Tab-separated table of C-alpha atoms in Angstrom:
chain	number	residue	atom	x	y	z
A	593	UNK	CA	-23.377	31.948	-18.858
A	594	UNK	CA	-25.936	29.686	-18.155
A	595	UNK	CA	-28.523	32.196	-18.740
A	596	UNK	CA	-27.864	31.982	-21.594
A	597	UNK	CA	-28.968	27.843	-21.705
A	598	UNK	CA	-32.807	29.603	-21.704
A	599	UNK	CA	-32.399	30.608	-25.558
A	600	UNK	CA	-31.851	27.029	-26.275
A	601	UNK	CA	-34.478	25.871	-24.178
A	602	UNK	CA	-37.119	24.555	-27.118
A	603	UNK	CA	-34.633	22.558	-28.856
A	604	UNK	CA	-32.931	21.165	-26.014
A	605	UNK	CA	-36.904	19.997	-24.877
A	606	UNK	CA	-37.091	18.361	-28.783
A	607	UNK	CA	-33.789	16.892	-28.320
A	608	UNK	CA	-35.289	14.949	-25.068
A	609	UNK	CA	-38.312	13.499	-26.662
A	610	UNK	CA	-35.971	12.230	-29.824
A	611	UNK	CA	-33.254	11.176	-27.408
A	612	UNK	CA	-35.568	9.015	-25.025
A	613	UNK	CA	-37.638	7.960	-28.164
A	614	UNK	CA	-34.709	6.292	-29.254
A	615	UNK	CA	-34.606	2.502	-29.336
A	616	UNK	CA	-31.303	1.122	-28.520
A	617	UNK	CA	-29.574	-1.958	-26.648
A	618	UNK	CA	-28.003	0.039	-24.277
A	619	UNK	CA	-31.527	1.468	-22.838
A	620	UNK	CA	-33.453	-1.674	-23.339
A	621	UNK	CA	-35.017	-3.485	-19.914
A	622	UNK	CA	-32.303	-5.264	-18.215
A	623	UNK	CA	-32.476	-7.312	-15.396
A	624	UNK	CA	-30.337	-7.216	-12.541
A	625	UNK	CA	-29.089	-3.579	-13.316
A	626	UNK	CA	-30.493	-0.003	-12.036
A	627	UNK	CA	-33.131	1.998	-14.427
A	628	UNK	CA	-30.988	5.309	-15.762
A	629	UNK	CA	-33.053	7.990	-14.312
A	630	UNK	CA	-35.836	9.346	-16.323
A	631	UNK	CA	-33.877	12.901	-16.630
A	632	UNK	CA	-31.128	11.397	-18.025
A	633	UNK	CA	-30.179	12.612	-21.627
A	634	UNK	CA	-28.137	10.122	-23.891
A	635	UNK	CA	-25.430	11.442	-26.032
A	636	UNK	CA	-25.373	11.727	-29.623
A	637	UNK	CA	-22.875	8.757	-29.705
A	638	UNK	CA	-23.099	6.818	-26.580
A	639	UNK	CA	-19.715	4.239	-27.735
A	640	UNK	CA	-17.524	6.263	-29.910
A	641	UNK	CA	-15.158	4.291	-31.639
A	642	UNK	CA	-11.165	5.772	-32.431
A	643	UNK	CA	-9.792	4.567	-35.722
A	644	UNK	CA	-6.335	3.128	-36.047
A	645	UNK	CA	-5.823	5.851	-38.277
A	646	UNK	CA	-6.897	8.896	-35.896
A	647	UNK	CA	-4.650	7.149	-33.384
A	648	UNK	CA	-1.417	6.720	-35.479
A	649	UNK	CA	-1.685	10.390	-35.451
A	650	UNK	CA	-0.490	10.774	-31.833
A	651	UNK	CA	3.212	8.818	-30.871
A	652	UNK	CA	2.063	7.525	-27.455
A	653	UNK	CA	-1.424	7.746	-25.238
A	654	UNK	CA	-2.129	7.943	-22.041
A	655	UNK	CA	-5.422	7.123	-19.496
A	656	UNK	CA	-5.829	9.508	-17.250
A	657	UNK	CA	-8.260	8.782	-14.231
A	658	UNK	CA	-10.697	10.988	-12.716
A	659	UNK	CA	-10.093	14.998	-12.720
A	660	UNK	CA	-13.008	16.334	-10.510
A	661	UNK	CA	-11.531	19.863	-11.031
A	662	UNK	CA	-8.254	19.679	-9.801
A	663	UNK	CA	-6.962	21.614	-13.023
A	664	UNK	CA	-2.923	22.719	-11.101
A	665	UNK	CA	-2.548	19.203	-11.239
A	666	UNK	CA	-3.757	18.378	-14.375
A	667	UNK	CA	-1.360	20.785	-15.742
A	668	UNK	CA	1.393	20.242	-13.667
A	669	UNK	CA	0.773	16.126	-14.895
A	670	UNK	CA	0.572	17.419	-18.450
A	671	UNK	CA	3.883	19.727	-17.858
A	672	UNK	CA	6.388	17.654	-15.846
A	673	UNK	CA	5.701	14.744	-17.785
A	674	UNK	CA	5.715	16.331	-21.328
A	675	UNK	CA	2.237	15.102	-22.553
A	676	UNK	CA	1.848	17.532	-25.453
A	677	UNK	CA	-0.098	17.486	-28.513
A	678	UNK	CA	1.236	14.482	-29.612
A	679	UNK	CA	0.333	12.472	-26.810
A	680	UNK	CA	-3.583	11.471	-27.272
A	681	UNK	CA	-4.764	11.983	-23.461
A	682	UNK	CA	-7.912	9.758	-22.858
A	683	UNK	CA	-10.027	10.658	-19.542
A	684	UNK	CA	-11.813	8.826	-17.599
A	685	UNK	CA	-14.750	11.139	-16.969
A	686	UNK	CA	-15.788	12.971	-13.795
A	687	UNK	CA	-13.900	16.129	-15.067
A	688	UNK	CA	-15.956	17.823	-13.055
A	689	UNK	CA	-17.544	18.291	-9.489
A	690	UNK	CA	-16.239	18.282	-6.027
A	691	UNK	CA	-12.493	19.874	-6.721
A	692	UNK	CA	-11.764	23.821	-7.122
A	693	UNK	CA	-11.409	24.330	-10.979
A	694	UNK	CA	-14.232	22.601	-12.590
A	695	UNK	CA	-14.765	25.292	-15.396
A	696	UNK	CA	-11.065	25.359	-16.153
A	697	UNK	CA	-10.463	21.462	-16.382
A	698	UNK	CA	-14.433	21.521	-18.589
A	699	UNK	CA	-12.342	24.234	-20.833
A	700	UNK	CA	-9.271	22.909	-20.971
A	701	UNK	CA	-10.364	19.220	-22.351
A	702	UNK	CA	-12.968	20.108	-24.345
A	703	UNK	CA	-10.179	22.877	-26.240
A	704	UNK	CA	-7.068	20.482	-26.085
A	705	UNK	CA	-6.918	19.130	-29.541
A	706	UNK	CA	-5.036	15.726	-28.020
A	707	UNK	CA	-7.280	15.028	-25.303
A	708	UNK	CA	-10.677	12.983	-25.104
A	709	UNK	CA	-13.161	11.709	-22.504
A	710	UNK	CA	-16.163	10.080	-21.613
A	711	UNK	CA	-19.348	10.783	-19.291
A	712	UNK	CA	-18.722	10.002	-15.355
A	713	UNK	CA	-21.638	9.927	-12.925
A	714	UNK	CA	-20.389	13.377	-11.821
A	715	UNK	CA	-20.188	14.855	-15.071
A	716	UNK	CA	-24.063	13.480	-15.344
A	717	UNK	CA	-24.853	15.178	-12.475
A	718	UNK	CA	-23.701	18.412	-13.629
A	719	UNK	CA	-25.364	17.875	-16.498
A	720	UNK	CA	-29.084	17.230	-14.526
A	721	UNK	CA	-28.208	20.231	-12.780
A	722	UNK	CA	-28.246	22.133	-15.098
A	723	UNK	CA	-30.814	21.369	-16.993
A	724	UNK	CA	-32.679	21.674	-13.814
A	725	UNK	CA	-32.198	25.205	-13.538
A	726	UNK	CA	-32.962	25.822	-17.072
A	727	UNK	CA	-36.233	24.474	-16.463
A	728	UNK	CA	-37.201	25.547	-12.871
A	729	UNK	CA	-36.020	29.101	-11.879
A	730	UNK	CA	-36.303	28.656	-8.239
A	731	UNK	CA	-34.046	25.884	-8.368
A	732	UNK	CA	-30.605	27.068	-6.744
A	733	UNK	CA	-27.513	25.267	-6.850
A	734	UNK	CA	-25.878	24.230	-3.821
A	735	UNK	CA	-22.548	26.360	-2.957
A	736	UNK	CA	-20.041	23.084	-4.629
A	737	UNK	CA	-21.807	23.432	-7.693
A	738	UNK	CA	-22.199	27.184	-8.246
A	739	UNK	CA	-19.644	27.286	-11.331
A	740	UNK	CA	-22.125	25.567	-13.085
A	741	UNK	CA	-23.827	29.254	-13.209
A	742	UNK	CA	-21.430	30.308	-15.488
A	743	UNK	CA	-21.370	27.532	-18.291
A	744	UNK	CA	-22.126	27.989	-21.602
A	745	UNK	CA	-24.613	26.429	-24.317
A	746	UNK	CA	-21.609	25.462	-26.544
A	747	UNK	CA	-20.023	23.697	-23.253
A	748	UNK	CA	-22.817	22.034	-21.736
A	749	UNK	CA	-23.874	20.550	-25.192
A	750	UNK	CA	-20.405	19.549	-25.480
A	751	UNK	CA	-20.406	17.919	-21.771
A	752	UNK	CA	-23.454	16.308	-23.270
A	753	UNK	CA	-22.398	14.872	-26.561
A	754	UNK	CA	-19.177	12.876	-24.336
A	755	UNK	CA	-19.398	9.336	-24.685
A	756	UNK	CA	-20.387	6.928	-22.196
A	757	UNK	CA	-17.508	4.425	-23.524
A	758	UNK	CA	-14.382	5.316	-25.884
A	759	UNK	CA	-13.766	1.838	-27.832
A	760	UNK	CA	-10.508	1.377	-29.524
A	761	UNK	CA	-10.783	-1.737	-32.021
A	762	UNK	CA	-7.268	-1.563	-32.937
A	763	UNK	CA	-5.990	-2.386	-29.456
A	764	UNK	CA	-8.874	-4.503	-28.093
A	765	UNK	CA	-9.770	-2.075	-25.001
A	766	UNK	CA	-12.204	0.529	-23.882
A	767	UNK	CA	-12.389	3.371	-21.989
A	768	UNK	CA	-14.965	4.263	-19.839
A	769	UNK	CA	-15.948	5.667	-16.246
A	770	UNK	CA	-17.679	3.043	-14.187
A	771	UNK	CA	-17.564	-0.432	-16.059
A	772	UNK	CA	-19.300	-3.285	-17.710
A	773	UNK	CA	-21.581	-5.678	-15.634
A	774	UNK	CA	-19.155	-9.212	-16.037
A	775	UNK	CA	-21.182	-11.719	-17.982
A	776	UNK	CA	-23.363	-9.580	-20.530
A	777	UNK	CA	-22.628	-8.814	-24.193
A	778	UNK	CA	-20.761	-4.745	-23.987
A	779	UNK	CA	-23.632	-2.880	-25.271
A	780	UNK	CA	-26.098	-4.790	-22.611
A	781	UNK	CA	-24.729	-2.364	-20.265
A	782	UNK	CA	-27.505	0.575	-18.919
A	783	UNK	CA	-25.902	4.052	-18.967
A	784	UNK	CA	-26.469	3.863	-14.882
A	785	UNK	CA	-24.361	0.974	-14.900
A	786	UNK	CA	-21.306	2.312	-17.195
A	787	UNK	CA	-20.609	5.433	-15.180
A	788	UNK	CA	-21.229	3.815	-11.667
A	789	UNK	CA	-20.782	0.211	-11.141
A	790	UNK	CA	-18.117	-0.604	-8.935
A	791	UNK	CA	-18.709	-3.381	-6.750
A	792	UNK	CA	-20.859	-6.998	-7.258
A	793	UNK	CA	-21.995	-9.607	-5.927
A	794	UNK	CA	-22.606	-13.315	-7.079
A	795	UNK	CA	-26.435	-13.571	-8.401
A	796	UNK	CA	-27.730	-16.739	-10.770
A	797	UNK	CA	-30.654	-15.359	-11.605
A	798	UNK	CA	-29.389	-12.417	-12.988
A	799	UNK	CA	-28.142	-12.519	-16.361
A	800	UNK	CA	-24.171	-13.374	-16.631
A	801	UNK	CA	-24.523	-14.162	-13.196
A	802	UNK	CA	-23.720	-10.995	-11.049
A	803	UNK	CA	-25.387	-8.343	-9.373
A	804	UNK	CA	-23.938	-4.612	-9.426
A	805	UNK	CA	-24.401	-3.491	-5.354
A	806	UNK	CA	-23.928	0.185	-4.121
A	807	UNK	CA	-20.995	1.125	-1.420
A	808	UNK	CA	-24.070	1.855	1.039
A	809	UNK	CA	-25.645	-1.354	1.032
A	810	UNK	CA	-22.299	-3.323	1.183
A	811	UNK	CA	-22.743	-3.461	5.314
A	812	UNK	CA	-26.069	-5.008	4.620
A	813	UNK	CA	-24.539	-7.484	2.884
A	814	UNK	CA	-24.066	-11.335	3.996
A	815	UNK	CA	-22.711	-12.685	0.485
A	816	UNK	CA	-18.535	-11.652	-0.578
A	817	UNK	CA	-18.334	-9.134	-3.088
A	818	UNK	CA	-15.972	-7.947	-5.693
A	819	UNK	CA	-14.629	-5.687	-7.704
A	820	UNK	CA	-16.731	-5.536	-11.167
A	821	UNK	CA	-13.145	-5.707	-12.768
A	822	UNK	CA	-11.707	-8.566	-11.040
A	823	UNK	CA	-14.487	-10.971	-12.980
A	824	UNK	CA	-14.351	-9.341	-15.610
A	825	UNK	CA	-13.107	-11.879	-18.114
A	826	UNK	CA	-12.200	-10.032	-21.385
A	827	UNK	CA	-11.440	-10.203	-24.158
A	828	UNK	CA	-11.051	-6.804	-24.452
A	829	UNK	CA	-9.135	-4.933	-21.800
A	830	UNK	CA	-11.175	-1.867	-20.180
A	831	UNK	CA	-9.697	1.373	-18.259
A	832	UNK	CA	-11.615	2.659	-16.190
A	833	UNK	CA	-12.122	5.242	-13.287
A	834	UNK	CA	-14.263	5.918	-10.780
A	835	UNK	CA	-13.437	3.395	-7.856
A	836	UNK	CA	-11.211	5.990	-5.865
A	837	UNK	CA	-11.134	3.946	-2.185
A	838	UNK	CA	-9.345	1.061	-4.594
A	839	UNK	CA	-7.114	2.947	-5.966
A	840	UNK	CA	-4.608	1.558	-8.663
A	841	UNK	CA	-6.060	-1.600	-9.492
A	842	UNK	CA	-4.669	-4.132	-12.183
A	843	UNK	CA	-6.402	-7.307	-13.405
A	844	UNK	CA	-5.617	-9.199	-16.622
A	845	UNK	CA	-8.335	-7.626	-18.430
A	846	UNK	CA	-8.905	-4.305	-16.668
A	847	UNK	CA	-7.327	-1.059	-15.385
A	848	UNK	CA	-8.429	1.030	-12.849
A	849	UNK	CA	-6.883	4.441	-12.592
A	850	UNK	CA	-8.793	6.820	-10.308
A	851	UNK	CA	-6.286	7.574	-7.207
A	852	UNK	CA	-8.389	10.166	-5.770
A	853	UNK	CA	-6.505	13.317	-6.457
A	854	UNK	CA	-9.509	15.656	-5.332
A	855	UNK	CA	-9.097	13.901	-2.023
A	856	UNK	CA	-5.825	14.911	-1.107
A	857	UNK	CA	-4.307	11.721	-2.785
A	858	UNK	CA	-2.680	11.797	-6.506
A	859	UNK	CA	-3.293	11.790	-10.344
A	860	UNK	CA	-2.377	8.838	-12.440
A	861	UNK	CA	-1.862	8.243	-16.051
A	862	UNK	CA	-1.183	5.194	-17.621
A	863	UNK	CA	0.742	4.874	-20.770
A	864	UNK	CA	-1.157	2.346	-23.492
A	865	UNK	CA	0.706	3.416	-26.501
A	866	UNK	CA	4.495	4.339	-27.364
A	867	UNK	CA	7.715	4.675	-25.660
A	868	UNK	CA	6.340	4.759	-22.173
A	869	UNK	CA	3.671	2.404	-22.391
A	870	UNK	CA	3.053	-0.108	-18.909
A	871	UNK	CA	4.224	2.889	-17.127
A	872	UNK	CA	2.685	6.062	-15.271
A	873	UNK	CA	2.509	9.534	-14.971
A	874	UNK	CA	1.774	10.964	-11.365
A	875	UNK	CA	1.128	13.696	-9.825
A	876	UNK	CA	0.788	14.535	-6.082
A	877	UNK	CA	-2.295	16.254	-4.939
A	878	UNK	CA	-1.575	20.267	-3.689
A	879	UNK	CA	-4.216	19.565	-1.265
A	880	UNK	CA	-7.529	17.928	-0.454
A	881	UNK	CA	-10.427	19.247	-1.645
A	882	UNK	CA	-12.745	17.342	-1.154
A	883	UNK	CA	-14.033	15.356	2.492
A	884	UNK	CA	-17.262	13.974	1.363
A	885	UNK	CA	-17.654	9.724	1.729
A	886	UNK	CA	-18.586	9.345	-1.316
């Protein structure tokens, strides 16, 4: 219960000031990208590398885009398309948020002994949430995000310590919610921009030359944008989620899998490794949850 966050209070204060004390690449002053929030708590491993060896423990793996609590069709994905334990399932964050079963997905991934993820921009904002309530009782959670009252410490230190980026050497590629910023060395990339970036826009001042732009600003906008991932120019392949209005999207170095299942759309995997890999793994929506914009 998330009462019981308050016993961990003290140390999870400590952890802030060592987190944020930190000096690191990824939180150094960028231009041309958004400042992650001041709230914002890194995790212990922000790009968690998988060894060939952990992988050749699993015959095949799969990306699977964004959950948002829509845990029937996780397991009816996971059933009808026989990805047991030795199938290494790789999410693309935003397990939670928005859908019916955000507790049950939360449990179910961070139990499954075959299944990884990172940190999407939803999963962050269950995680400033909570630690919002921990530290101001009269905050109340609005009726979507309620389950959050009955989280655990072990689970929201868990939801904590996921990655921002999964990299896999062995196969050239990442894994990660939002993206990269085209143009900039990998671990150039602010937190902000990782788990949200989804659309930019030609800049030369900015370093690599482009801009990341929000979906809100876009009619604003005299200048063409793009996808992040259609400038993206390797080497290294990325799979992503996030962009659900795009849908599937395939570019020679990137992979966009988010199809929106929380919004009455489908769930996609995409096989990377094994028998089935170039093809997918879908599974229809029951029904929408979710009829928020954004």
């Amino acid at each position: 219960m998330l009462r019981l966050l308050k016993f961990e209070a003290v140390s999870f204060v400590l952890l802030v000031c060592m987190s944020t004390g930190v000096l690191s690449k990824i939180f150094a002053d960028q231009k041309c990208q958004p400042v992650t929030p001041e709230r914002h708590v890194p995790p212990k491993e922000p790009f968690q590398t998988l060894t060939k060896d952990f992988l050749d423990k699993f015959n095949e793996i799969i990306i699977i885009g964004d959950q948002h609590g829509c845990y029937d069709e996780q397991q009816l994905l996971i059933k009808n398309h026989n990805l047991n334990d030795t199938v290494l399932k790789i999410y693309t964050g935003d397990i939670t948020r928005k859908g019916p079963k955000n507790l049950e997905v939360l449990r179910f991934v961070k139990n499954c002994s075959s299944c990884l993820t990172v940190r999407g921009n939803n999963d962050e904002k269950t995680l400033l949430r909570v630690f919002s309530k921990l530290h101001n009782t009269s905050y109340e959670f609005i009726p979507m995000d309620q389950w959050m009252e009955n989280l655990t410490v072990n689970e929201i230190t868990w939801l904590r310590d996921t990655p921002y980026v999964i990299h896999i050497p062995s196969m050239n590629a990442y894994v990660m919610h939002g993206g990269f910023l085209p143009g900039i060395p990998t671990h150039n990339n602010r937190p902000y921009t990782i788990m949200n970036i989804r659309t930019v826009i030609a800049d030369p001042k900015c370093p690599g030359g482009w801009r990341p732009t929000r979906e809100e600003f876009l009619d604003k906008i005299k200048v063409p944008t793009f996808p992040w991932a259609s400038q993206w120019r390797g080497p290294a392949h990325i799979y992503f989620g996030h962009d659900h209005k795009r849908q599937l999207q395939f570019y020679p170095y990137a992979t966009g899998v988010d199809t929106a299942c929380v919004r009455g759309h489908y769930m996609t995997g995409y096989f990377i490794k094994g028998p089935r890999k170039g093809t997918f793994a879908t599974q229809p929506a029951l029904k929408k949850y979710y009829h928020g914009k954004v």
